[in-house]
Coordinates of C-alpha atoms in Angstrom, one line a residue:
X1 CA -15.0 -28.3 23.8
X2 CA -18.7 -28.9 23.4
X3 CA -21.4 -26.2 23.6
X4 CA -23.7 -28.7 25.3
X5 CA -23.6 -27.9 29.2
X6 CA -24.0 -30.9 30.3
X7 CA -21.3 -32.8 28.7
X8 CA -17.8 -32.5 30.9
X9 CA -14.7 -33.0 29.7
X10 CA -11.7 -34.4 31.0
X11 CA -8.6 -32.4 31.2
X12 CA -5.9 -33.9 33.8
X13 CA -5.5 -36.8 36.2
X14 CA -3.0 -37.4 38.6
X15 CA -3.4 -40.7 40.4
X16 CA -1.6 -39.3 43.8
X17 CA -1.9 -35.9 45.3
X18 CA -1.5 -34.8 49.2
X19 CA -4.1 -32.5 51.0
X20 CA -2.7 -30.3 53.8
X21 CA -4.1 -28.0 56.2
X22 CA -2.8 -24.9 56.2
X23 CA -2.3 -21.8 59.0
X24 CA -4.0 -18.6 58.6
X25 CA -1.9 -15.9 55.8
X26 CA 0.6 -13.9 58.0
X27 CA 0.7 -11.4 55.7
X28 CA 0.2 -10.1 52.2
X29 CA 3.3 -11.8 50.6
X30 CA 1.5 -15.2 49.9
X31 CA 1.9 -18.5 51.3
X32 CA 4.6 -20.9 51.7
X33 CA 5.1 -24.4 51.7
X34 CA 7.8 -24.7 54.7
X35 CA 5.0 -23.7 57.7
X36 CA 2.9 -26.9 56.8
X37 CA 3.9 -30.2 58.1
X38 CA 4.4 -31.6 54.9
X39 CA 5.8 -34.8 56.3
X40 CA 1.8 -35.4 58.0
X41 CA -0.7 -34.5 55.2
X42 CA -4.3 -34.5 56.1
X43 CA -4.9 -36.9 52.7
X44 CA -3.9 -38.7 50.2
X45 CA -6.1 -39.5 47.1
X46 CA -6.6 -39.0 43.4
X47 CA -7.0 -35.5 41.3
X48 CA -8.7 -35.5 38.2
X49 CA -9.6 -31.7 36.3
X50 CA -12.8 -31.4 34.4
X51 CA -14.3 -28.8 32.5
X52 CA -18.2 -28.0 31.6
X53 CA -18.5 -25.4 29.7
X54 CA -16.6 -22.4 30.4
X55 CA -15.6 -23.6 34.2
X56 CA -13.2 -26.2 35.5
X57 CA -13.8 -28.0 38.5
X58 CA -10.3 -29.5 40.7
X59 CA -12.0 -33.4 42.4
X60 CA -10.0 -35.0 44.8
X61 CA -11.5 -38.7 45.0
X62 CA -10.9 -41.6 46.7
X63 CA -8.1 -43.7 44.8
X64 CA -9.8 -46.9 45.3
X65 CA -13.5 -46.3 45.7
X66 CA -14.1 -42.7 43.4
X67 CA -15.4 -41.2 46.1
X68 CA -15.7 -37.0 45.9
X69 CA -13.6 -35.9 49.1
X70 CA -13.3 -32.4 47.9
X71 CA -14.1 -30.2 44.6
X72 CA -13.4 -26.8 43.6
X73 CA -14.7 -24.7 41.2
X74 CA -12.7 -22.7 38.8
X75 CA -13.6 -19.5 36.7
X76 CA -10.8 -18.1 36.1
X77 CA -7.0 -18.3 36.2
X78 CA -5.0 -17.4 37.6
X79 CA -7.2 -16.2 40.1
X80 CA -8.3 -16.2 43.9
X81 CA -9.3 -19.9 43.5
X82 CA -6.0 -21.6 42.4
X83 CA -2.7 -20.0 43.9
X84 CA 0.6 -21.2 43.8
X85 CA 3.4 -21.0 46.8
X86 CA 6.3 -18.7 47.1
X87 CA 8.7 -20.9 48.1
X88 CA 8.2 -24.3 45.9
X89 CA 6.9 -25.1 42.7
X90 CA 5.1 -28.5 43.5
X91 CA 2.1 -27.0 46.2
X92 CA -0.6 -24.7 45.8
X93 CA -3.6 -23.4 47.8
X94 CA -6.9 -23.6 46.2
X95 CA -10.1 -23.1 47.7
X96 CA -12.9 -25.8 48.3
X97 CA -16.4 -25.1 48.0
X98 CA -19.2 -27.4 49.5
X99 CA -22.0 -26.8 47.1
X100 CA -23.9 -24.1 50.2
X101 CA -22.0 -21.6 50.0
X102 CA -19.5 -22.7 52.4
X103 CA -15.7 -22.8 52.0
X104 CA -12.2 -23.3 52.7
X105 CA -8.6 -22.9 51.5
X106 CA -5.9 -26.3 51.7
X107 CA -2.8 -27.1 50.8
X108 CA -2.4 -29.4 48.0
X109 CA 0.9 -30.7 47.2
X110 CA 2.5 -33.0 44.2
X111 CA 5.1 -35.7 44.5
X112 CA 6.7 -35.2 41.5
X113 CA 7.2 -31.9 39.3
X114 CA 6.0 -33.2 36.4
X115 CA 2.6 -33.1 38.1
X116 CA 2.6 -30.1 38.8
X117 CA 3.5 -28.9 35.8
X118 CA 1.0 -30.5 34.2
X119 CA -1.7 -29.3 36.5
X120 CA -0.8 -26.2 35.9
X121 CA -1.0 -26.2 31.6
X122 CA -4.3 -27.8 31.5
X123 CA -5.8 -24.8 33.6
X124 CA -3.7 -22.5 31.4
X125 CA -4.9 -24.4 28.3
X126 CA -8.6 -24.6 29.1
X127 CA -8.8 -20.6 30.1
X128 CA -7.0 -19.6 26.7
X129 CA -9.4 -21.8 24.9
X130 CA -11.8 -19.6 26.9
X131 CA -10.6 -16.7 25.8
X132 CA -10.4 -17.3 22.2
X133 CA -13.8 -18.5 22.4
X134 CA -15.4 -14.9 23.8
X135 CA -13.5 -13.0 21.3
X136 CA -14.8 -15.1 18.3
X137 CA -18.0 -14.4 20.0
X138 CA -17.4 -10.9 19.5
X139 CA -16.6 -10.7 16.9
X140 CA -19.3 -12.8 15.4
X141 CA -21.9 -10.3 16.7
X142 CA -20.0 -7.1 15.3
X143 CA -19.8 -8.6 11.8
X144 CA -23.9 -8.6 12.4
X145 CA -24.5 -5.7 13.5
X146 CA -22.4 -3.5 11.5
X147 CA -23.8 -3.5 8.2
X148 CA -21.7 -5.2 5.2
X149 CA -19.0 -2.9 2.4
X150 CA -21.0 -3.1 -0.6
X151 CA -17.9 -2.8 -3.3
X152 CA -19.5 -3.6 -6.1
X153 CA -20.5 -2.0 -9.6
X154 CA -24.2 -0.4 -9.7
X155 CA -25.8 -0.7 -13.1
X156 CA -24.1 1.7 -15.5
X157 CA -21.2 2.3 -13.3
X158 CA -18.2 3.0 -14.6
X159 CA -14.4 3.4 -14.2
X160 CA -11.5 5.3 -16.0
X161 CA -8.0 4.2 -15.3
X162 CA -5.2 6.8 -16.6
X163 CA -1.7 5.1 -17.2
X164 CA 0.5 7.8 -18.1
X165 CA 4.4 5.4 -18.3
X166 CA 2.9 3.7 -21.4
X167 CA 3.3 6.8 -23.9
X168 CA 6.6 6.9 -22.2
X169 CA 8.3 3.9 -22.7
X170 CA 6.6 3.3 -26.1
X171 CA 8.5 7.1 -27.9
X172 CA 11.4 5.9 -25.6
X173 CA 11.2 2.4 -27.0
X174 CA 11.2 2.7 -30.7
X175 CA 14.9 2.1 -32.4
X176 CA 15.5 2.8 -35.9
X177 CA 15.5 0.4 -38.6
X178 CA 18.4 -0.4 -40.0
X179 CA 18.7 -0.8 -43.7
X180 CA 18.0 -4.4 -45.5
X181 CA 20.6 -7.3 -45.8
X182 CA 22.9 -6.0 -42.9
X183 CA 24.4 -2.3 -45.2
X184 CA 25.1 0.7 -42.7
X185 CA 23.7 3.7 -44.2
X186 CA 24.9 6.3 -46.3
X187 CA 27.0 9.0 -44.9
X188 CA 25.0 12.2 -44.0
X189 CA 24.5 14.8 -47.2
X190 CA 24.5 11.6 -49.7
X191 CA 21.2 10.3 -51.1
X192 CA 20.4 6.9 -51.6
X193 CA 21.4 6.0 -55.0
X194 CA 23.1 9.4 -56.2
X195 CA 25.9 10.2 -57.2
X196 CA 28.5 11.4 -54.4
X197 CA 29.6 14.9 -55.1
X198 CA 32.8 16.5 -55.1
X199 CA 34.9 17.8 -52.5
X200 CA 34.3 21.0 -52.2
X201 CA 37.7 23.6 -53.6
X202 CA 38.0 21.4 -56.6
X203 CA 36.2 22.1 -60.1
X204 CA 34.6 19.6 -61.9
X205 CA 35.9 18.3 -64.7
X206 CA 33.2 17.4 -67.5
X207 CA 32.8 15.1 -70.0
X208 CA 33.2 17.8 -73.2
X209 CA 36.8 19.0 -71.8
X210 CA 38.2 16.0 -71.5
X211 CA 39.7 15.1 -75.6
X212 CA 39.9 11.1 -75.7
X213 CA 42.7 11.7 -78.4
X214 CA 45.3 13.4 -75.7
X215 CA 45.0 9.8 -73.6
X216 CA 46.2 7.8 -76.6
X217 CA 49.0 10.6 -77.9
X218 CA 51.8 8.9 -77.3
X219 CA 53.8 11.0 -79.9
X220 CA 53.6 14.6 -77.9
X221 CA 57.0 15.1 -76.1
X222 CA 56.1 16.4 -72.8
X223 CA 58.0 19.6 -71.2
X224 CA 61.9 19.4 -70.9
X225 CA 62.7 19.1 -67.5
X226 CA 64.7 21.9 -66.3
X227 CA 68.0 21.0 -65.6
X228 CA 68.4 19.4 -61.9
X229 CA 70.9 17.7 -60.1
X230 CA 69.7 14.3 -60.3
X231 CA 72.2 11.7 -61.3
X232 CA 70.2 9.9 -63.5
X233 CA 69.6 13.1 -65.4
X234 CA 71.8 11.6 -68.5
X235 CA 69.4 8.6 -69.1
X236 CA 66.5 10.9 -68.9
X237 CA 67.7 12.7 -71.2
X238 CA 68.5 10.0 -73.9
X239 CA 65.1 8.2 -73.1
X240 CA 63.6 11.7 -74.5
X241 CA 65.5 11.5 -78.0
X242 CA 64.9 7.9 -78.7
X243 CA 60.6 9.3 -78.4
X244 CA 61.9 11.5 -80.8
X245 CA 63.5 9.0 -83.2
X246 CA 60.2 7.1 -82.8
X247 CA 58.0 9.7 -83.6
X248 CA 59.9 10.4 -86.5
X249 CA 60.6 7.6 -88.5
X250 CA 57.7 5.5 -86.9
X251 CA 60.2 2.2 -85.8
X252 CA 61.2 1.9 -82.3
X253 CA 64.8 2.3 -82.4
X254 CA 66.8 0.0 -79.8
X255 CA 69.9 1.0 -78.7

């Protein structure tokens, strides 16, 4: 849609349309197609809708010469200007204006649906466009008069932003080391490189206790084994004469 005024726009033409006239309203319930003679209309022609500025205007012309038989002036639908029938969805009454003031309300029918569908979306279309138009309008002046958010920094203004989850998941997110070339560490109470002590309930046994010479002394019989019932108590007892033999004479005696 242009701003300019004087430019008009073309919205709809229908190259056949009937014109009827129409009785008086009997009552408040609207008016209805079946009490016209719809078989006799009071003319034929052409429609055409077109739209200058903010208004649409319904011509009926003469189909063959262009000729303005009728025109009416639309501000607003729906409205008092354009109504539709309550007992068909192809005739409407709308109301004719003669430029002094003067009107009158006719029928005006449509052959086909179609048409009258479509006569009917390109009011509904050019009203909405109306509509959006005034409240970008609106909207327009309140963004002027209402003064602007300023949001930004003045000189030497400053902000301080706290995040407290940082020192959280930092002291939650630290994982000990573990030690170099893949070892697991020591067991607890053993130092790194120490010696591991003793169980604890059993002495010590040092270095200055221990004689070298009783490892070697093959010589020493041991304790005689106290008499048992072991079958193989003969041969132990043999084996400890022939150490004797040895000790004595120094030759290992075969037997």
């Amino acid at each position: 849609m242009a701003e300019d005024s004087s430019y008009e726009s073309m919205l709809c033409v229908k190259p056949e349309v009937h014109v009827y006239r129409i009785p008086p309203r009997a009552s408040n319930r609207g008016y209805r197609a079946a009490d016209w003679k719809l078989d006799e209309p009071a003319w034929s022609g052409r429609m055409k809708i077109t739209a200058k500025d903010k208004i649409a205007y319904i011509k009926l012309e003469d189909k063959n010469t262009g000729e303005l038989f009728a025109q009416a002036p639309v501000e607003q639908y729906p409205g008092c200007v354009v109504e539709s029938v309550t007992d068909s969805s192809r005739y409407f009454v709308i109301r004719i204006e003669d430029g002094n003031g003067r009107h009158a309300f006719i029928g005006l029918g449509f052959a086909d649906r179609g048409d009258s569908f479509d006569f009917n979306v390109a009011l509904q279309d050019h009203f909405k466009w109306v509509k959006q138009e005034g409240e970008l309008a609106k909207q327009e002046a309140s963004d002027i008069v209402a003064p602007k958010l300023d949001l930004s920094f003045k000189e030497g203004q400053t902000i301080k932003i706290s995040i407290g989850n940082i020192k959280k998941k930092e002291a939650g997110g630290v994982k000990p080391r573990g030690m170099a070339g893949g070892l697991l560490p020591p067991p607890p109470g053993v130092k790194v490189g120490g010696v591991i002590p003793p169980p604890v309930g059993q002495p010590a046994v040092s270095a200055e206790q221990t004689n070298p010479a009783s490892l070697l002394d093959f010589g020493s019989p041991g304790p005689a084994a106290p008499p048992s019932a072991d079958v193989w108590g003969d041969f132990t007892s043999a084996g400890s004469n022939s150490s004797k033999d040895a000790v004595t004479t120094g030759w290992v005696q075969f037997s």
